[in-house]
Short mmCIF file of C-alpha atoms in Angstrom, two decimals:
data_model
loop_
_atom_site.label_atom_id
_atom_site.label_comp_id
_atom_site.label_asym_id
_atom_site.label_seq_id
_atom_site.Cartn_x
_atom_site.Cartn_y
_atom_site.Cartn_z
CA UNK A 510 21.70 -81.64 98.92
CA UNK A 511 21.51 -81.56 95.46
CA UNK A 512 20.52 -78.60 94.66
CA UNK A 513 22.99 -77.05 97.17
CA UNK A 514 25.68 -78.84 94.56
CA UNK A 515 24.07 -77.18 91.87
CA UNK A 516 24.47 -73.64 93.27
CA UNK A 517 27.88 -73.96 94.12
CA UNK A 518 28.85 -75.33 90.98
CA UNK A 519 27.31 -72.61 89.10
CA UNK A 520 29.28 -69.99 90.91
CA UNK A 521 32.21 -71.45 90.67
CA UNK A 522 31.86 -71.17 86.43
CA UNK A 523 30.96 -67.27 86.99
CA UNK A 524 34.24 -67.02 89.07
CA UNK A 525 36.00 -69.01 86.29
CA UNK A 526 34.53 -66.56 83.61
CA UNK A 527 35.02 -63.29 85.44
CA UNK A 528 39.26 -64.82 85.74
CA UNK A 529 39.32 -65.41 82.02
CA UNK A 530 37.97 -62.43 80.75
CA UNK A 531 40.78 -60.56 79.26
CA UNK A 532 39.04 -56.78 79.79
CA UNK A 533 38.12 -57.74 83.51
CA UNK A 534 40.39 -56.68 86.20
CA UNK A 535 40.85 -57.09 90.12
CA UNK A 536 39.60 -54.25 92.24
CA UNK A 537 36.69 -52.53 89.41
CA UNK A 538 33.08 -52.94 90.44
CA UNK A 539 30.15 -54.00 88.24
CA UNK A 540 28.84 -50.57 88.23
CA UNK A 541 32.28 -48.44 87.04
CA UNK A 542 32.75 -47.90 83.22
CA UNK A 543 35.64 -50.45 81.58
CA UNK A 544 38.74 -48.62 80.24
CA UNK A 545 39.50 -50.80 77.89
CA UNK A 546 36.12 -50.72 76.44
CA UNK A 547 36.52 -47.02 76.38
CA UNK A 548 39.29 -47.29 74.28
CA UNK A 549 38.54 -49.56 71.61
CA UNK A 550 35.26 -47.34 70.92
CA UNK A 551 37.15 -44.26 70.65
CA UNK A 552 39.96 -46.15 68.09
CA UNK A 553 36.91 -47.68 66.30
CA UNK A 554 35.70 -43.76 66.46
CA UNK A 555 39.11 -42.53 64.77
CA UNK A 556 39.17 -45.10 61.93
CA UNK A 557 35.24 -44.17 61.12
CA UNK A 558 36.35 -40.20 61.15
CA UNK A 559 39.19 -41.25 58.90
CA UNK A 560 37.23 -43.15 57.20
CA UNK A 561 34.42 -41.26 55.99
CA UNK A 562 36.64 -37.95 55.36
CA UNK A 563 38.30 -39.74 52.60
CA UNK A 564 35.42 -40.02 51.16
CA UNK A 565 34.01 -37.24 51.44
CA UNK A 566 37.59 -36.01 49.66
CA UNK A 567 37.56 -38.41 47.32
CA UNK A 568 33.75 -37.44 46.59
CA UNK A 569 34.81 -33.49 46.34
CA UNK A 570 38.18 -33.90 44.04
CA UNK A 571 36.03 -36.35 41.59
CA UNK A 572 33.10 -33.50 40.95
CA UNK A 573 35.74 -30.78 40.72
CA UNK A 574 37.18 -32.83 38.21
CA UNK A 575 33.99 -33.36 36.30
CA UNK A 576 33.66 -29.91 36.77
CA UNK A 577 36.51 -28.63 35.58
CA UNK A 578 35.87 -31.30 32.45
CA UNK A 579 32.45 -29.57 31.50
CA UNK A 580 34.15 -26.10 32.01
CA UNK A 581 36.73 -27.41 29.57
CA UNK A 582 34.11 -28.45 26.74
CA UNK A 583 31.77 -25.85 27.24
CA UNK A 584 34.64 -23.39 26.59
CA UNK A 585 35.36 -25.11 23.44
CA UNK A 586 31.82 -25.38 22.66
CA UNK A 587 32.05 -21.54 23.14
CA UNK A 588 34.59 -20.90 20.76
CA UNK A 589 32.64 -23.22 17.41
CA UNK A 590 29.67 -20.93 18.06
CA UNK A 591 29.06 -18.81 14.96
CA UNK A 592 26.63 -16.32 16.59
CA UNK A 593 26.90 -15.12 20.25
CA UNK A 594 24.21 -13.06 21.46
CA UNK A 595 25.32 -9.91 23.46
CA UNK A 596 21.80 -8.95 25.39
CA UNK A 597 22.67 -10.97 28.19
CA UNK A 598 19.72 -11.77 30.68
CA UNK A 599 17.90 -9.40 28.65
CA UNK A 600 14.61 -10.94 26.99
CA UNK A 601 13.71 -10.62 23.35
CA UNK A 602 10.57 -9.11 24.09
CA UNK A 603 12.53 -6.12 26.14
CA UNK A 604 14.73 -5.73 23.51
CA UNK A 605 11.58 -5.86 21.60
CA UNK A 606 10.11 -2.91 23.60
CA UNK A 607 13.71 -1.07 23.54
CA UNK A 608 13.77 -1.37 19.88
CA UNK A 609 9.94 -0.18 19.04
CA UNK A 610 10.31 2.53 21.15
CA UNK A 611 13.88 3.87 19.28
CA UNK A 612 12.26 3.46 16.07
CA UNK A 613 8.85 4.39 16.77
CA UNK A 614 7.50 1.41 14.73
CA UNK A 615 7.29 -2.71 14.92
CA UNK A 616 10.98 -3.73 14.49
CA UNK A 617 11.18 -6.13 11.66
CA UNK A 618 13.49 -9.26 12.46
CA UNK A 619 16.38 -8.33 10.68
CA UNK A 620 16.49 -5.08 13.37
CA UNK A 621 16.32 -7.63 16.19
CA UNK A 622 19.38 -9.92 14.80
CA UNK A 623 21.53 -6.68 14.80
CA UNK A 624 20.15 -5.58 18.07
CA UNK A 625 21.06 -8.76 19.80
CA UNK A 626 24.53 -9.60 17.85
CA UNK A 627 25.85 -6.40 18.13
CA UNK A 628 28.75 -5.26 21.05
CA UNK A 629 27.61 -2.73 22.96
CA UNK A 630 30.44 0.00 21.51
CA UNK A 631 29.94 3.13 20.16
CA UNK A 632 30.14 1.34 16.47
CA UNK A 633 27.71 -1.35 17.56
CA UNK A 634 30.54 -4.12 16.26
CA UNK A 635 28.96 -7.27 15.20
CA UNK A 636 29.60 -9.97 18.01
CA UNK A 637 30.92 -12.59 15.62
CA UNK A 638 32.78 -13.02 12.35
CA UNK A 639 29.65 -14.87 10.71
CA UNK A 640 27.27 -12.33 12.52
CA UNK A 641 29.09 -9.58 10.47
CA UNK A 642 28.63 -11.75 7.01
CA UNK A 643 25.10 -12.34 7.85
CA UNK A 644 24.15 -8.61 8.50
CA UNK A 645 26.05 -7.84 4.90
CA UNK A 646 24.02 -9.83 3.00
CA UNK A 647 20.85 -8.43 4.87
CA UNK A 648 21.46 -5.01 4.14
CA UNK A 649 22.20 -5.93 0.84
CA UNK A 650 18.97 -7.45 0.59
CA UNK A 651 17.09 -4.44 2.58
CA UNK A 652 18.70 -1.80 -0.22
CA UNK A 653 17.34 -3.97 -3.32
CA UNK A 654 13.42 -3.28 -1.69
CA UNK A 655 11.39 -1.15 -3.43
CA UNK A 656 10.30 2.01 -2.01
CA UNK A 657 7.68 2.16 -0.09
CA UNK A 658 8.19 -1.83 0.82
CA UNK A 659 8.88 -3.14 4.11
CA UNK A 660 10.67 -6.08 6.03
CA UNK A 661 7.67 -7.33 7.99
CA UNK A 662 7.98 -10.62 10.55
CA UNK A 663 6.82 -13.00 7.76
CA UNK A 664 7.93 -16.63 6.74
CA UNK A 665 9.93 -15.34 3.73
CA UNK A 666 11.37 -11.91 5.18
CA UNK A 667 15.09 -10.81 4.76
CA UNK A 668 16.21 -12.90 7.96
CA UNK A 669 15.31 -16.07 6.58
CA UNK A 670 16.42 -15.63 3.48
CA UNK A 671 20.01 -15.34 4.44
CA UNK A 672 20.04 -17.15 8.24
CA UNK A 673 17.45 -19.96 6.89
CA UNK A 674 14.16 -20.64 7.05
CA UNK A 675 13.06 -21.43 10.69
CA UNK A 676 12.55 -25.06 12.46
CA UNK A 677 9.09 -26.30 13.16
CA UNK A 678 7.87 -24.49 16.40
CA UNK A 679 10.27 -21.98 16.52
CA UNK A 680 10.65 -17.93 15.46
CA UNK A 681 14.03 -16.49 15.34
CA UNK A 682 14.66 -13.53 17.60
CA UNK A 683 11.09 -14.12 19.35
CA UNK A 684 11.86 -16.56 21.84
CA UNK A 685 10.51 -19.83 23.79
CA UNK A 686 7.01 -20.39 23.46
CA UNK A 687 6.03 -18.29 20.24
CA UNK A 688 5.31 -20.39 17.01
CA UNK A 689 4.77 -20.00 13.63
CA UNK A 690 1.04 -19.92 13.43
CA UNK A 691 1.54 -16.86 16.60
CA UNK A 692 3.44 -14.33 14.62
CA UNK A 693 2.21 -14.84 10.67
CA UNK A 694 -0.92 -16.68 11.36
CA UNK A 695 -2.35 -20.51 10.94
CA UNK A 696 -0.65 -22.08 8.41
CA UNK A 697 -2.98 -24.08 5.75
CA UNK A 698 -1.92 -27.57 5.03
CA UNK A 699 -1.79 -29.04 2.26
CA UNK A 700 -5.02 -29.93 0.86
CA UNK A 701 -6.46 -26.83 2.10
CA UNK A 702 -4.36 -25.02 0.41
CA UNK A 703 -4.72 -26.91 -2.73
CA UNK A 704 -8.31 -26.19 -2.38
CA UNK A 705 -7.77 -22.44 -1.46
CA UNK A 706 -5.65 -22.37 -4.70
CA UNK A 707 -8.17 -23.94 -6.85
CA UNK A 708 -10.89 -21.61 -5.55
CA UNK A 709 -8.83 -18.59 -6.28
CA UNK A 710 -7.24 -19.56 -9.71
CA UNK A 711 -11.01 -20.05 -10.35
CA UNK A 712 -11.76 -16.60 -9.41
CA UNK A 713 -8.92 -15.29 -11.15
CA UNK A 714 -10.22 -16.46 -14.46
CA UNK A 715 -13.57 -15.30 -13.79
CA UNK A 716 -12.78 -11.47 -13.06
CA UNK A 717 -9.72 -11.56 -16.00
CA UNK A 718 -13.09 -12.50 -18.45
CA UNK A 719 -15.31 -10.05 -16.88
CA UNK A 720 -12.05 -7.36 -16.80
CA UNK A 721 -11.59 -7.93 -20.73
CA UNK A 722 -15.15 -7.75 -21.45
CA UNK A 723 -15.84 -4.84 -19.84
CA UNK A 724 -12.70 -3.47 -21.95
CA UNK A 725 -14.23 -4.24 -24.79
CA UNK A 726 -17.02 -3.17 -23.97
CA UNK A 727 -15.66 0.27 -22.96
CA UNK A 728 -13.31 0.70 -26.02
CA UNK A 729 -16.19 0.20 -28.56
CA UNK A 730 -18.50 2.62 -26.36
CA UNK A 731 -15.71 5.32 -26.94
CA UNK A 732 -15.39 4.62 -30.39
CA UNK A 733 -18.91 4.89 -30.85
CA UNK A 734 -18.88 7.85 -29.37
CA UNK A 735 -15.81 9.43 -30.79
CA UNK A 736 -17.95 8.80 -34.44
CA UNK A 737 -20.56 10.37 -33.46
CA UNK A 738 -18.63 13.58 -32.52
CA UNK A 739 -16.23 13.56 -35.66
CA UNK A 740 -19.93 13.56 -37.46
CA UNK A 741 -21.04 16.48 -36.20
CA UNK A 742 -18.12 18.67 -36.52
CA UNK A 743 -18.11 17.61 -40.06
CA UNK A 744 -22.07 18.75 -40.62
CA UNK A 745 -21.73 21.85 -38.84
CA UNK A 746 -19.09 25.00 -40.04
CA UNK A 747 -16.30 26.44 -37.84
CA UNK A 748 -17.35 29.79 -39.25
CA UNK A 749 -21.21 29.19 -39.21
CA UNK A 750 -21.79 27.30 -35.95
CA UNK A 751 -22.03 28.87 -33.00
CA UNK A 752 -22.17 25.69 -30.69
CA UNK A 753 -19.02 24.51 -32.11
CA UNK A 754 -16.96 22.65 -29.90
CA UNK A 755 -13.17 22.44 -30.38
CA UNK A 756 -11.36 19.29 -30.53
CA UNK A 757 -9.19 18.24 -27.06
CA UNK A 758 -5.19 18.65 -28.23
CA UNK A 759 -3.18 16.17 -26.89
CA UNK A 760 -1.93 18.50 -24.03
CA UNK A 761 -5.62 18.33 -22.57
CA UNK A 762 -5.71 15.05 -22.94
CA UNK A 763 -4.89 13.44 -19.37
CA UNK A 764 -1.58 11.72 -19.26
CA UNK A 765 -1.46 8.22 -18.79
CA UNK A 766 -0.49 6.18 -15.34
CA UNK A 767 3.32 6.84 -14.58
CA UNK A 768 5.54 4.92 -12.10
CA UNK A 769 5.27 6.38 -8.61
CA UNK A 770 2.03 7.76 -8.96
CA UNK A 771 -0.19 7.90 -6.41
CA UNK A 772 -3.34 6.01 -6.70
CA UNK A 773 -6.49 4.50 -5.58
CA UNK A 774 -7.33 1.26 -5.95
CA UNK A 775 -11.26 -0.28 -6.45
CA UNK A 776 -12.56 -3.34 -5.59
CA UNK A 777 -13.76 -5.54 -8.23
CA UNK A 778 -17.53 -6.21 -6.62
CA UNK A 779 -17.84 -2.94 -6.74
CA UNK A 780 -15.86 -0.41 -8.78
CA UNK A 781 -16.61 2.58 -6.49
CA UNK A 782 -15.04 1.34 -3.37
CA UNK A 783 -11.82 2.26 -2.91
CA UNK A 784 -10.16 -1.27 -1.13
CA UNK A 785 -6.90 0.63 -0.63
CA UNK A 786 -4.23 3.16 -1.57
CA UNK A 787 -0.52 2.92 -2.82
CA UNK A 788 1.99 3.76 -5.19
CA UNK A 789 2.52 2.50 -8.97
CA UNK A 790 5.96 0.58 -8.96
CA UNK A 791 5.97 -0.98 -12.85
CA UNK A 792 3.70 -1.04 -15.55
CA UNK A 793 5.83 -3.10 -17.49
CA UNK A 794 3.78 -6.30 -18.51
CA UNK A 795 7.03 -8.16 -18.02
CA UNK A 796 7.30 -7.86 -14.88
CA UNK A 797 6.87 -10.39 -12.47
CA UNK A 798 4.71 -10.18 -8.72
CA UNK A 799 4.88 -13.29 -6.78
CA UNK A 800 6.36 -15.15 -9.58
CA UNK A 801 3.98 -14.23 -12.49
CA UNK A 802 3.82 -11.96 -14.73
CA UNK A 803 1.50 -8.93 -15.10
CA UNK A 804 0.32 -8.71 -18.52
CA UNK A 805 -0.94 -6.14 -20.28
CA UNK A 806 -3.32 -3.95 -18.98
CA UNK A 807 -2.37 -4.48 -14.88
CA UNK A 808 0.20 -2.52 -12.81
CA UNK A 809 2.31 -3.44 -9.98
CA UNK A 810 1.46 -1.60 -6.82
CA UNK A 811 2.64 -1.00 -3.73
CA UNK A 812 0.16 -0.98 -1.03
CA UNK A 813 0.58 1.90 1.50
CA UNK A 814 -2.89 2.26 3.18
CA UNK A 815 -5.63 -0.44 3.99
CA UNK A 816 -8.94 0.67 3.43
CA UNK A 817 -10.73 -2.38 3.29
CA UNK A 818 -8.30 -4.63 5.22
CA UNK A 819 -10.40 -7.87 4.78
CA UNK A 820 -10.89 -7.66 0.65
CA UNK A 821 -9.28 -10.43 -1.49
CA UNK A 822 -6.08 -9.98 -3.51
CA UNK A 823 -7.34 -10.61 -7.57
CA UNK A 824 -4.03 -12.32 -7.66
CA UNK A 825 -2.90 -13.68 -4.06
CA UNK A 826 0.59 -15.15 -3.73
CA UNK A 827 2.26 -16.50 -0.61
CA UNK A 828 0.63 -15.48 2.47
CA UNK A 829 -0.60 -12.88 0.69
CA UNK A 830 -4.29 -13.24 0.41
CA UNK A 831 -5.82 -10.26 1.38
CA UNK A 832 -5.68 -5.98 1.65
CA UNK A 833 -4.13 -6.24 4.78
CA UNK A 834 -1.78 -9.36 3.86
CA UNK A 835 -0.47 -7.19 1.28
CA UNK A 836 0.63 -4.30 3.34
CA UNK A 837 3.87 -3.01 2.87
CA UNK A 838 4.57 -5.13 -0.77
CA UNK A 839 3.73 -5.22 -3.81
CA UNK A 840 0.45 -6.35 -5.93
CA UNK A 841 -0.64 -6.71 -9.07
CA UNK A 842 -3.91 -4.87 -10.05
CA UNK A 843 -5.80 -3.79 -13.04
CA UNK A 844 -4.73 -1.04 -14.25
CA UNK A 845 -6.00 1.83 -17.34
CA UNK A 846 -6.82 0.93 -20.42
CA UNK A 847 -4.48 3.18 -22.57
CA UNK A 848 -5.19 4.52 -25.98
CA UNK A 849 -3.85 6.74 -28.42
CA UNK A 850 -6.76 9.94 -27.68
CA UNK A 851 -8.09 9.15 -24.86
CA UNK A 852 -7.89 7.20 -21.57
CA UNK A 853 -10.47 5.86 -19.50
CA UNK A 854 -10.51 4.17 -15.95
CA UNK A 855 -11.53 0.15 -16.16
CA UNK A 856 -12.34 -2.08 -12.83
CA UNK A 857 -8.81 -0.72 -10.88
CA UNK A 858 -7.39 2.28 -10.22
CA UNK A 859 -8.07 5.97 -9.77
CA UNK A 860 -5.51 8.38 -9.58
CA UNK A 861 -5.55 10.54 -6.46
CA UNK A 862 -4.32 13.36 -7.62
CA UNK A 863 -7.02 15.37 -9.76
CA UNK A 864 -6.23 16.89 -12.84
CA UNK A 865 -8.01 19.97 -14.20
CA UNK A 866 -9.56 20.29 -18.03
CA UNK A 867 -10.66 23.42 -19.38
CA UNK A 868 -13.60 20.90 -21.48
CA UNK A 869 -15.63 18.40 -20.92
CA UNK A 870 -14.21 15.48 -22.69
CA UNK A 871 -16.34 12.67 -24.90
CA UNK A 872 -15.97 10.22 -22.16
CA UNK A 873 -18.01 12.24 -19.15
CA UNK A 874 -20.92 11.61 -21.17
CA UNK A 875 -20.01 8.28 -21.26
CA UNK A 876 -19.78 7.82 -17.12
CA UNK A 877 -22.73 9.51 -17.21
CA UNK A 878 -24.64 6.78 -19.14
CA UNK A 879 -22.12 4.17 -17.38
CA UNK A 880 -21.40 4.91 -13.40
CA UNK A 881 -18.75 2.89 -14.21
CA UNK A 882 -16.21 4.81 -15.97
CA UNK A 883 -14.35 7.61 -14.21
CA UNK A 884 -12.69 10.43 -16.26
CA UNK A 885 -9.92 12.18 -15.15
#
């Protein structure tokens, strides 16, 4: 009995339940699909569609205005630039290439600016006003170089003189990844080259002593000499003498060491190596190479062929230290002793040109006795 009650009590609350339910109707079986259900998922449906296109719109017009922003600003950052490069996509080491091959030689950086800020025109415009200043004041630079010089890639050439001298890790007109110590070598620091300056002002002293001595040395060997001849034209008769030997005029005397003569240059170690060859630029003791003067008795030369690439400079300045260093500039070298009858060849420089004399001159007999003297 009671659990008859129970049973019908419980299906009369599902009856009640199934009448109250507001999306239940008369006449649809459990199985069928509720239109009313149908409906509110497609509505909810709609308003999600809606929904997340205005975002998405919202999401598009806000980056088209950022965009439009950094457009804005990098055109105006456009416009304060003072140098534009015109090469494009092009690499510097292609335009590199391009370059070498046009000139058939290295191109020095100062070729490279003009290369790459330069309109491609028939009158190769500079891109920029400042571009145009900058290659003014290099070619104003380029015409004050002596002859025979040249711009090479170093740390002081003609570009960064007038653009500036270039930030730590970086080479104008070489590109990423190329530093300093890649195109002009490791750079000392400090206290090495304190000590490499030390060591070579020591030097310097040491040869200058040994270069005066052997001056001396030379000029009172000629003198001697020179005596000893005057002597024995005195003792023997022009008219007598049959072995009488004329005097040299000063026409067969060799002329002294000119500017933009051609000469050899010996090393110091040993005066019958020839360390290189170049051209005289000044023998004016007033003049100055790499900040100091020359001083009597040396010559300012302008190296045009290495021959011993690796030998020391007797005066180094800069980067300068060695044969090959030096390439291309100027150095300052021993040069002849010069006297008023005669001149003779000290630690330095040999001319390359040979000059004929029609008689043997005091001063063979002297390199004779003295391999180290050579008599032109």
């Amino acid at each position: 009995m009671v659990s008859r009650a129970r049973s019908s009590g419980e299906n009369m609350i599902e009856q009640s339940n199934v009448q109250t339910d507001p999306l239940q109707f008369d006449g649809i079986n459990s199985g069928q699909s509720n239109p009313a259900t149908e409906l509110s998922r497609n509505i909810s449906a709609a308003f999600e569609l809606i929904f997340f296109r205005t975002i998405a719109y919202n999401i598009l017009r806000m980056d088209s205005l950022f965009q439009s922003g950094i457009s804005e600003k990098n055109k105006a950052n456009q416009n304060q630039k003072k140098l534009v490069q015109t090469t494009g996509k092009e690499s510097y080491a292609l335009v590199r290439e391009r370059k070498r091959a046009e000139l058939g030689h290295e191109p020095s950086r100062m070729d490279m600016f003009i290369e790459c800020h330069s309109k491609k025109d028939e009158n190769r415009t500079p891109s920029t006003v400042e571009a145009a200043n900058y290659m003014a004041q290099m070619h104003e630079k380029r015409e004050k170089l002596s002859e025979g010089s040249q711009d090479l890639p170093a740390e002081n050439d003609i570009l960064s003189q007038v653009v500036g001298k270039d930030k730590y890790g970086r080479v104008r007109m070489y590109g990423l990844g190329v530093s300093q110590s890649d195109v002009w070598g490791q750079i000392p620091s400090r206290k090495q080259s304190q000590r490499i300056a030390m060591e070579w002002k020591e030097n310097c002293e040491q040869m200058e002593e040994r270069f005066n001595n052997r001056i001396d040395e030379l000029k009172s060997m000629f003198l001697r000499h020179r005596g000893r001849e005057e002597s024995q034209s005195d003792a023997c008769s022009p008219a007598t003498s049959i072995n009488h030997r004329p005097q040299m005029t000063s026409t067969q005397l060799p002329r002294p060491f000119r500017v933009r003569d051609a000469v050899c240059l010996k090393s110091i170690m040993n005066p019958s190596e020839t360390v290189a060859k170049g051209i005289i630029q000044s023998i004016d003791p007033s003049t100055e190479v790499g900040g100091e003067e020359l001083g009597p008795n040396w010559c300012e030369v302008s190296i045009q062929v290495a021959v011993k690439k690796d030998e020391r400079l007797i005066r180094s300045y800069g980067f300068h230290k060695t044969i090959y260093d030096a390439y291309g500039a100027t150095v300052a070298w021993p040069c002849p002793y010069e006297a008023n009858t005669a001149k003779y060849e000290t630690l330095g420089i040999q001319e390359l040109s040979p000059r004929s004399q029609k008689s043997k001159h005091p001063m063979e007999e002297v390199e004779e006795l003295n391999g180290f003297l050579q008599v032109q």
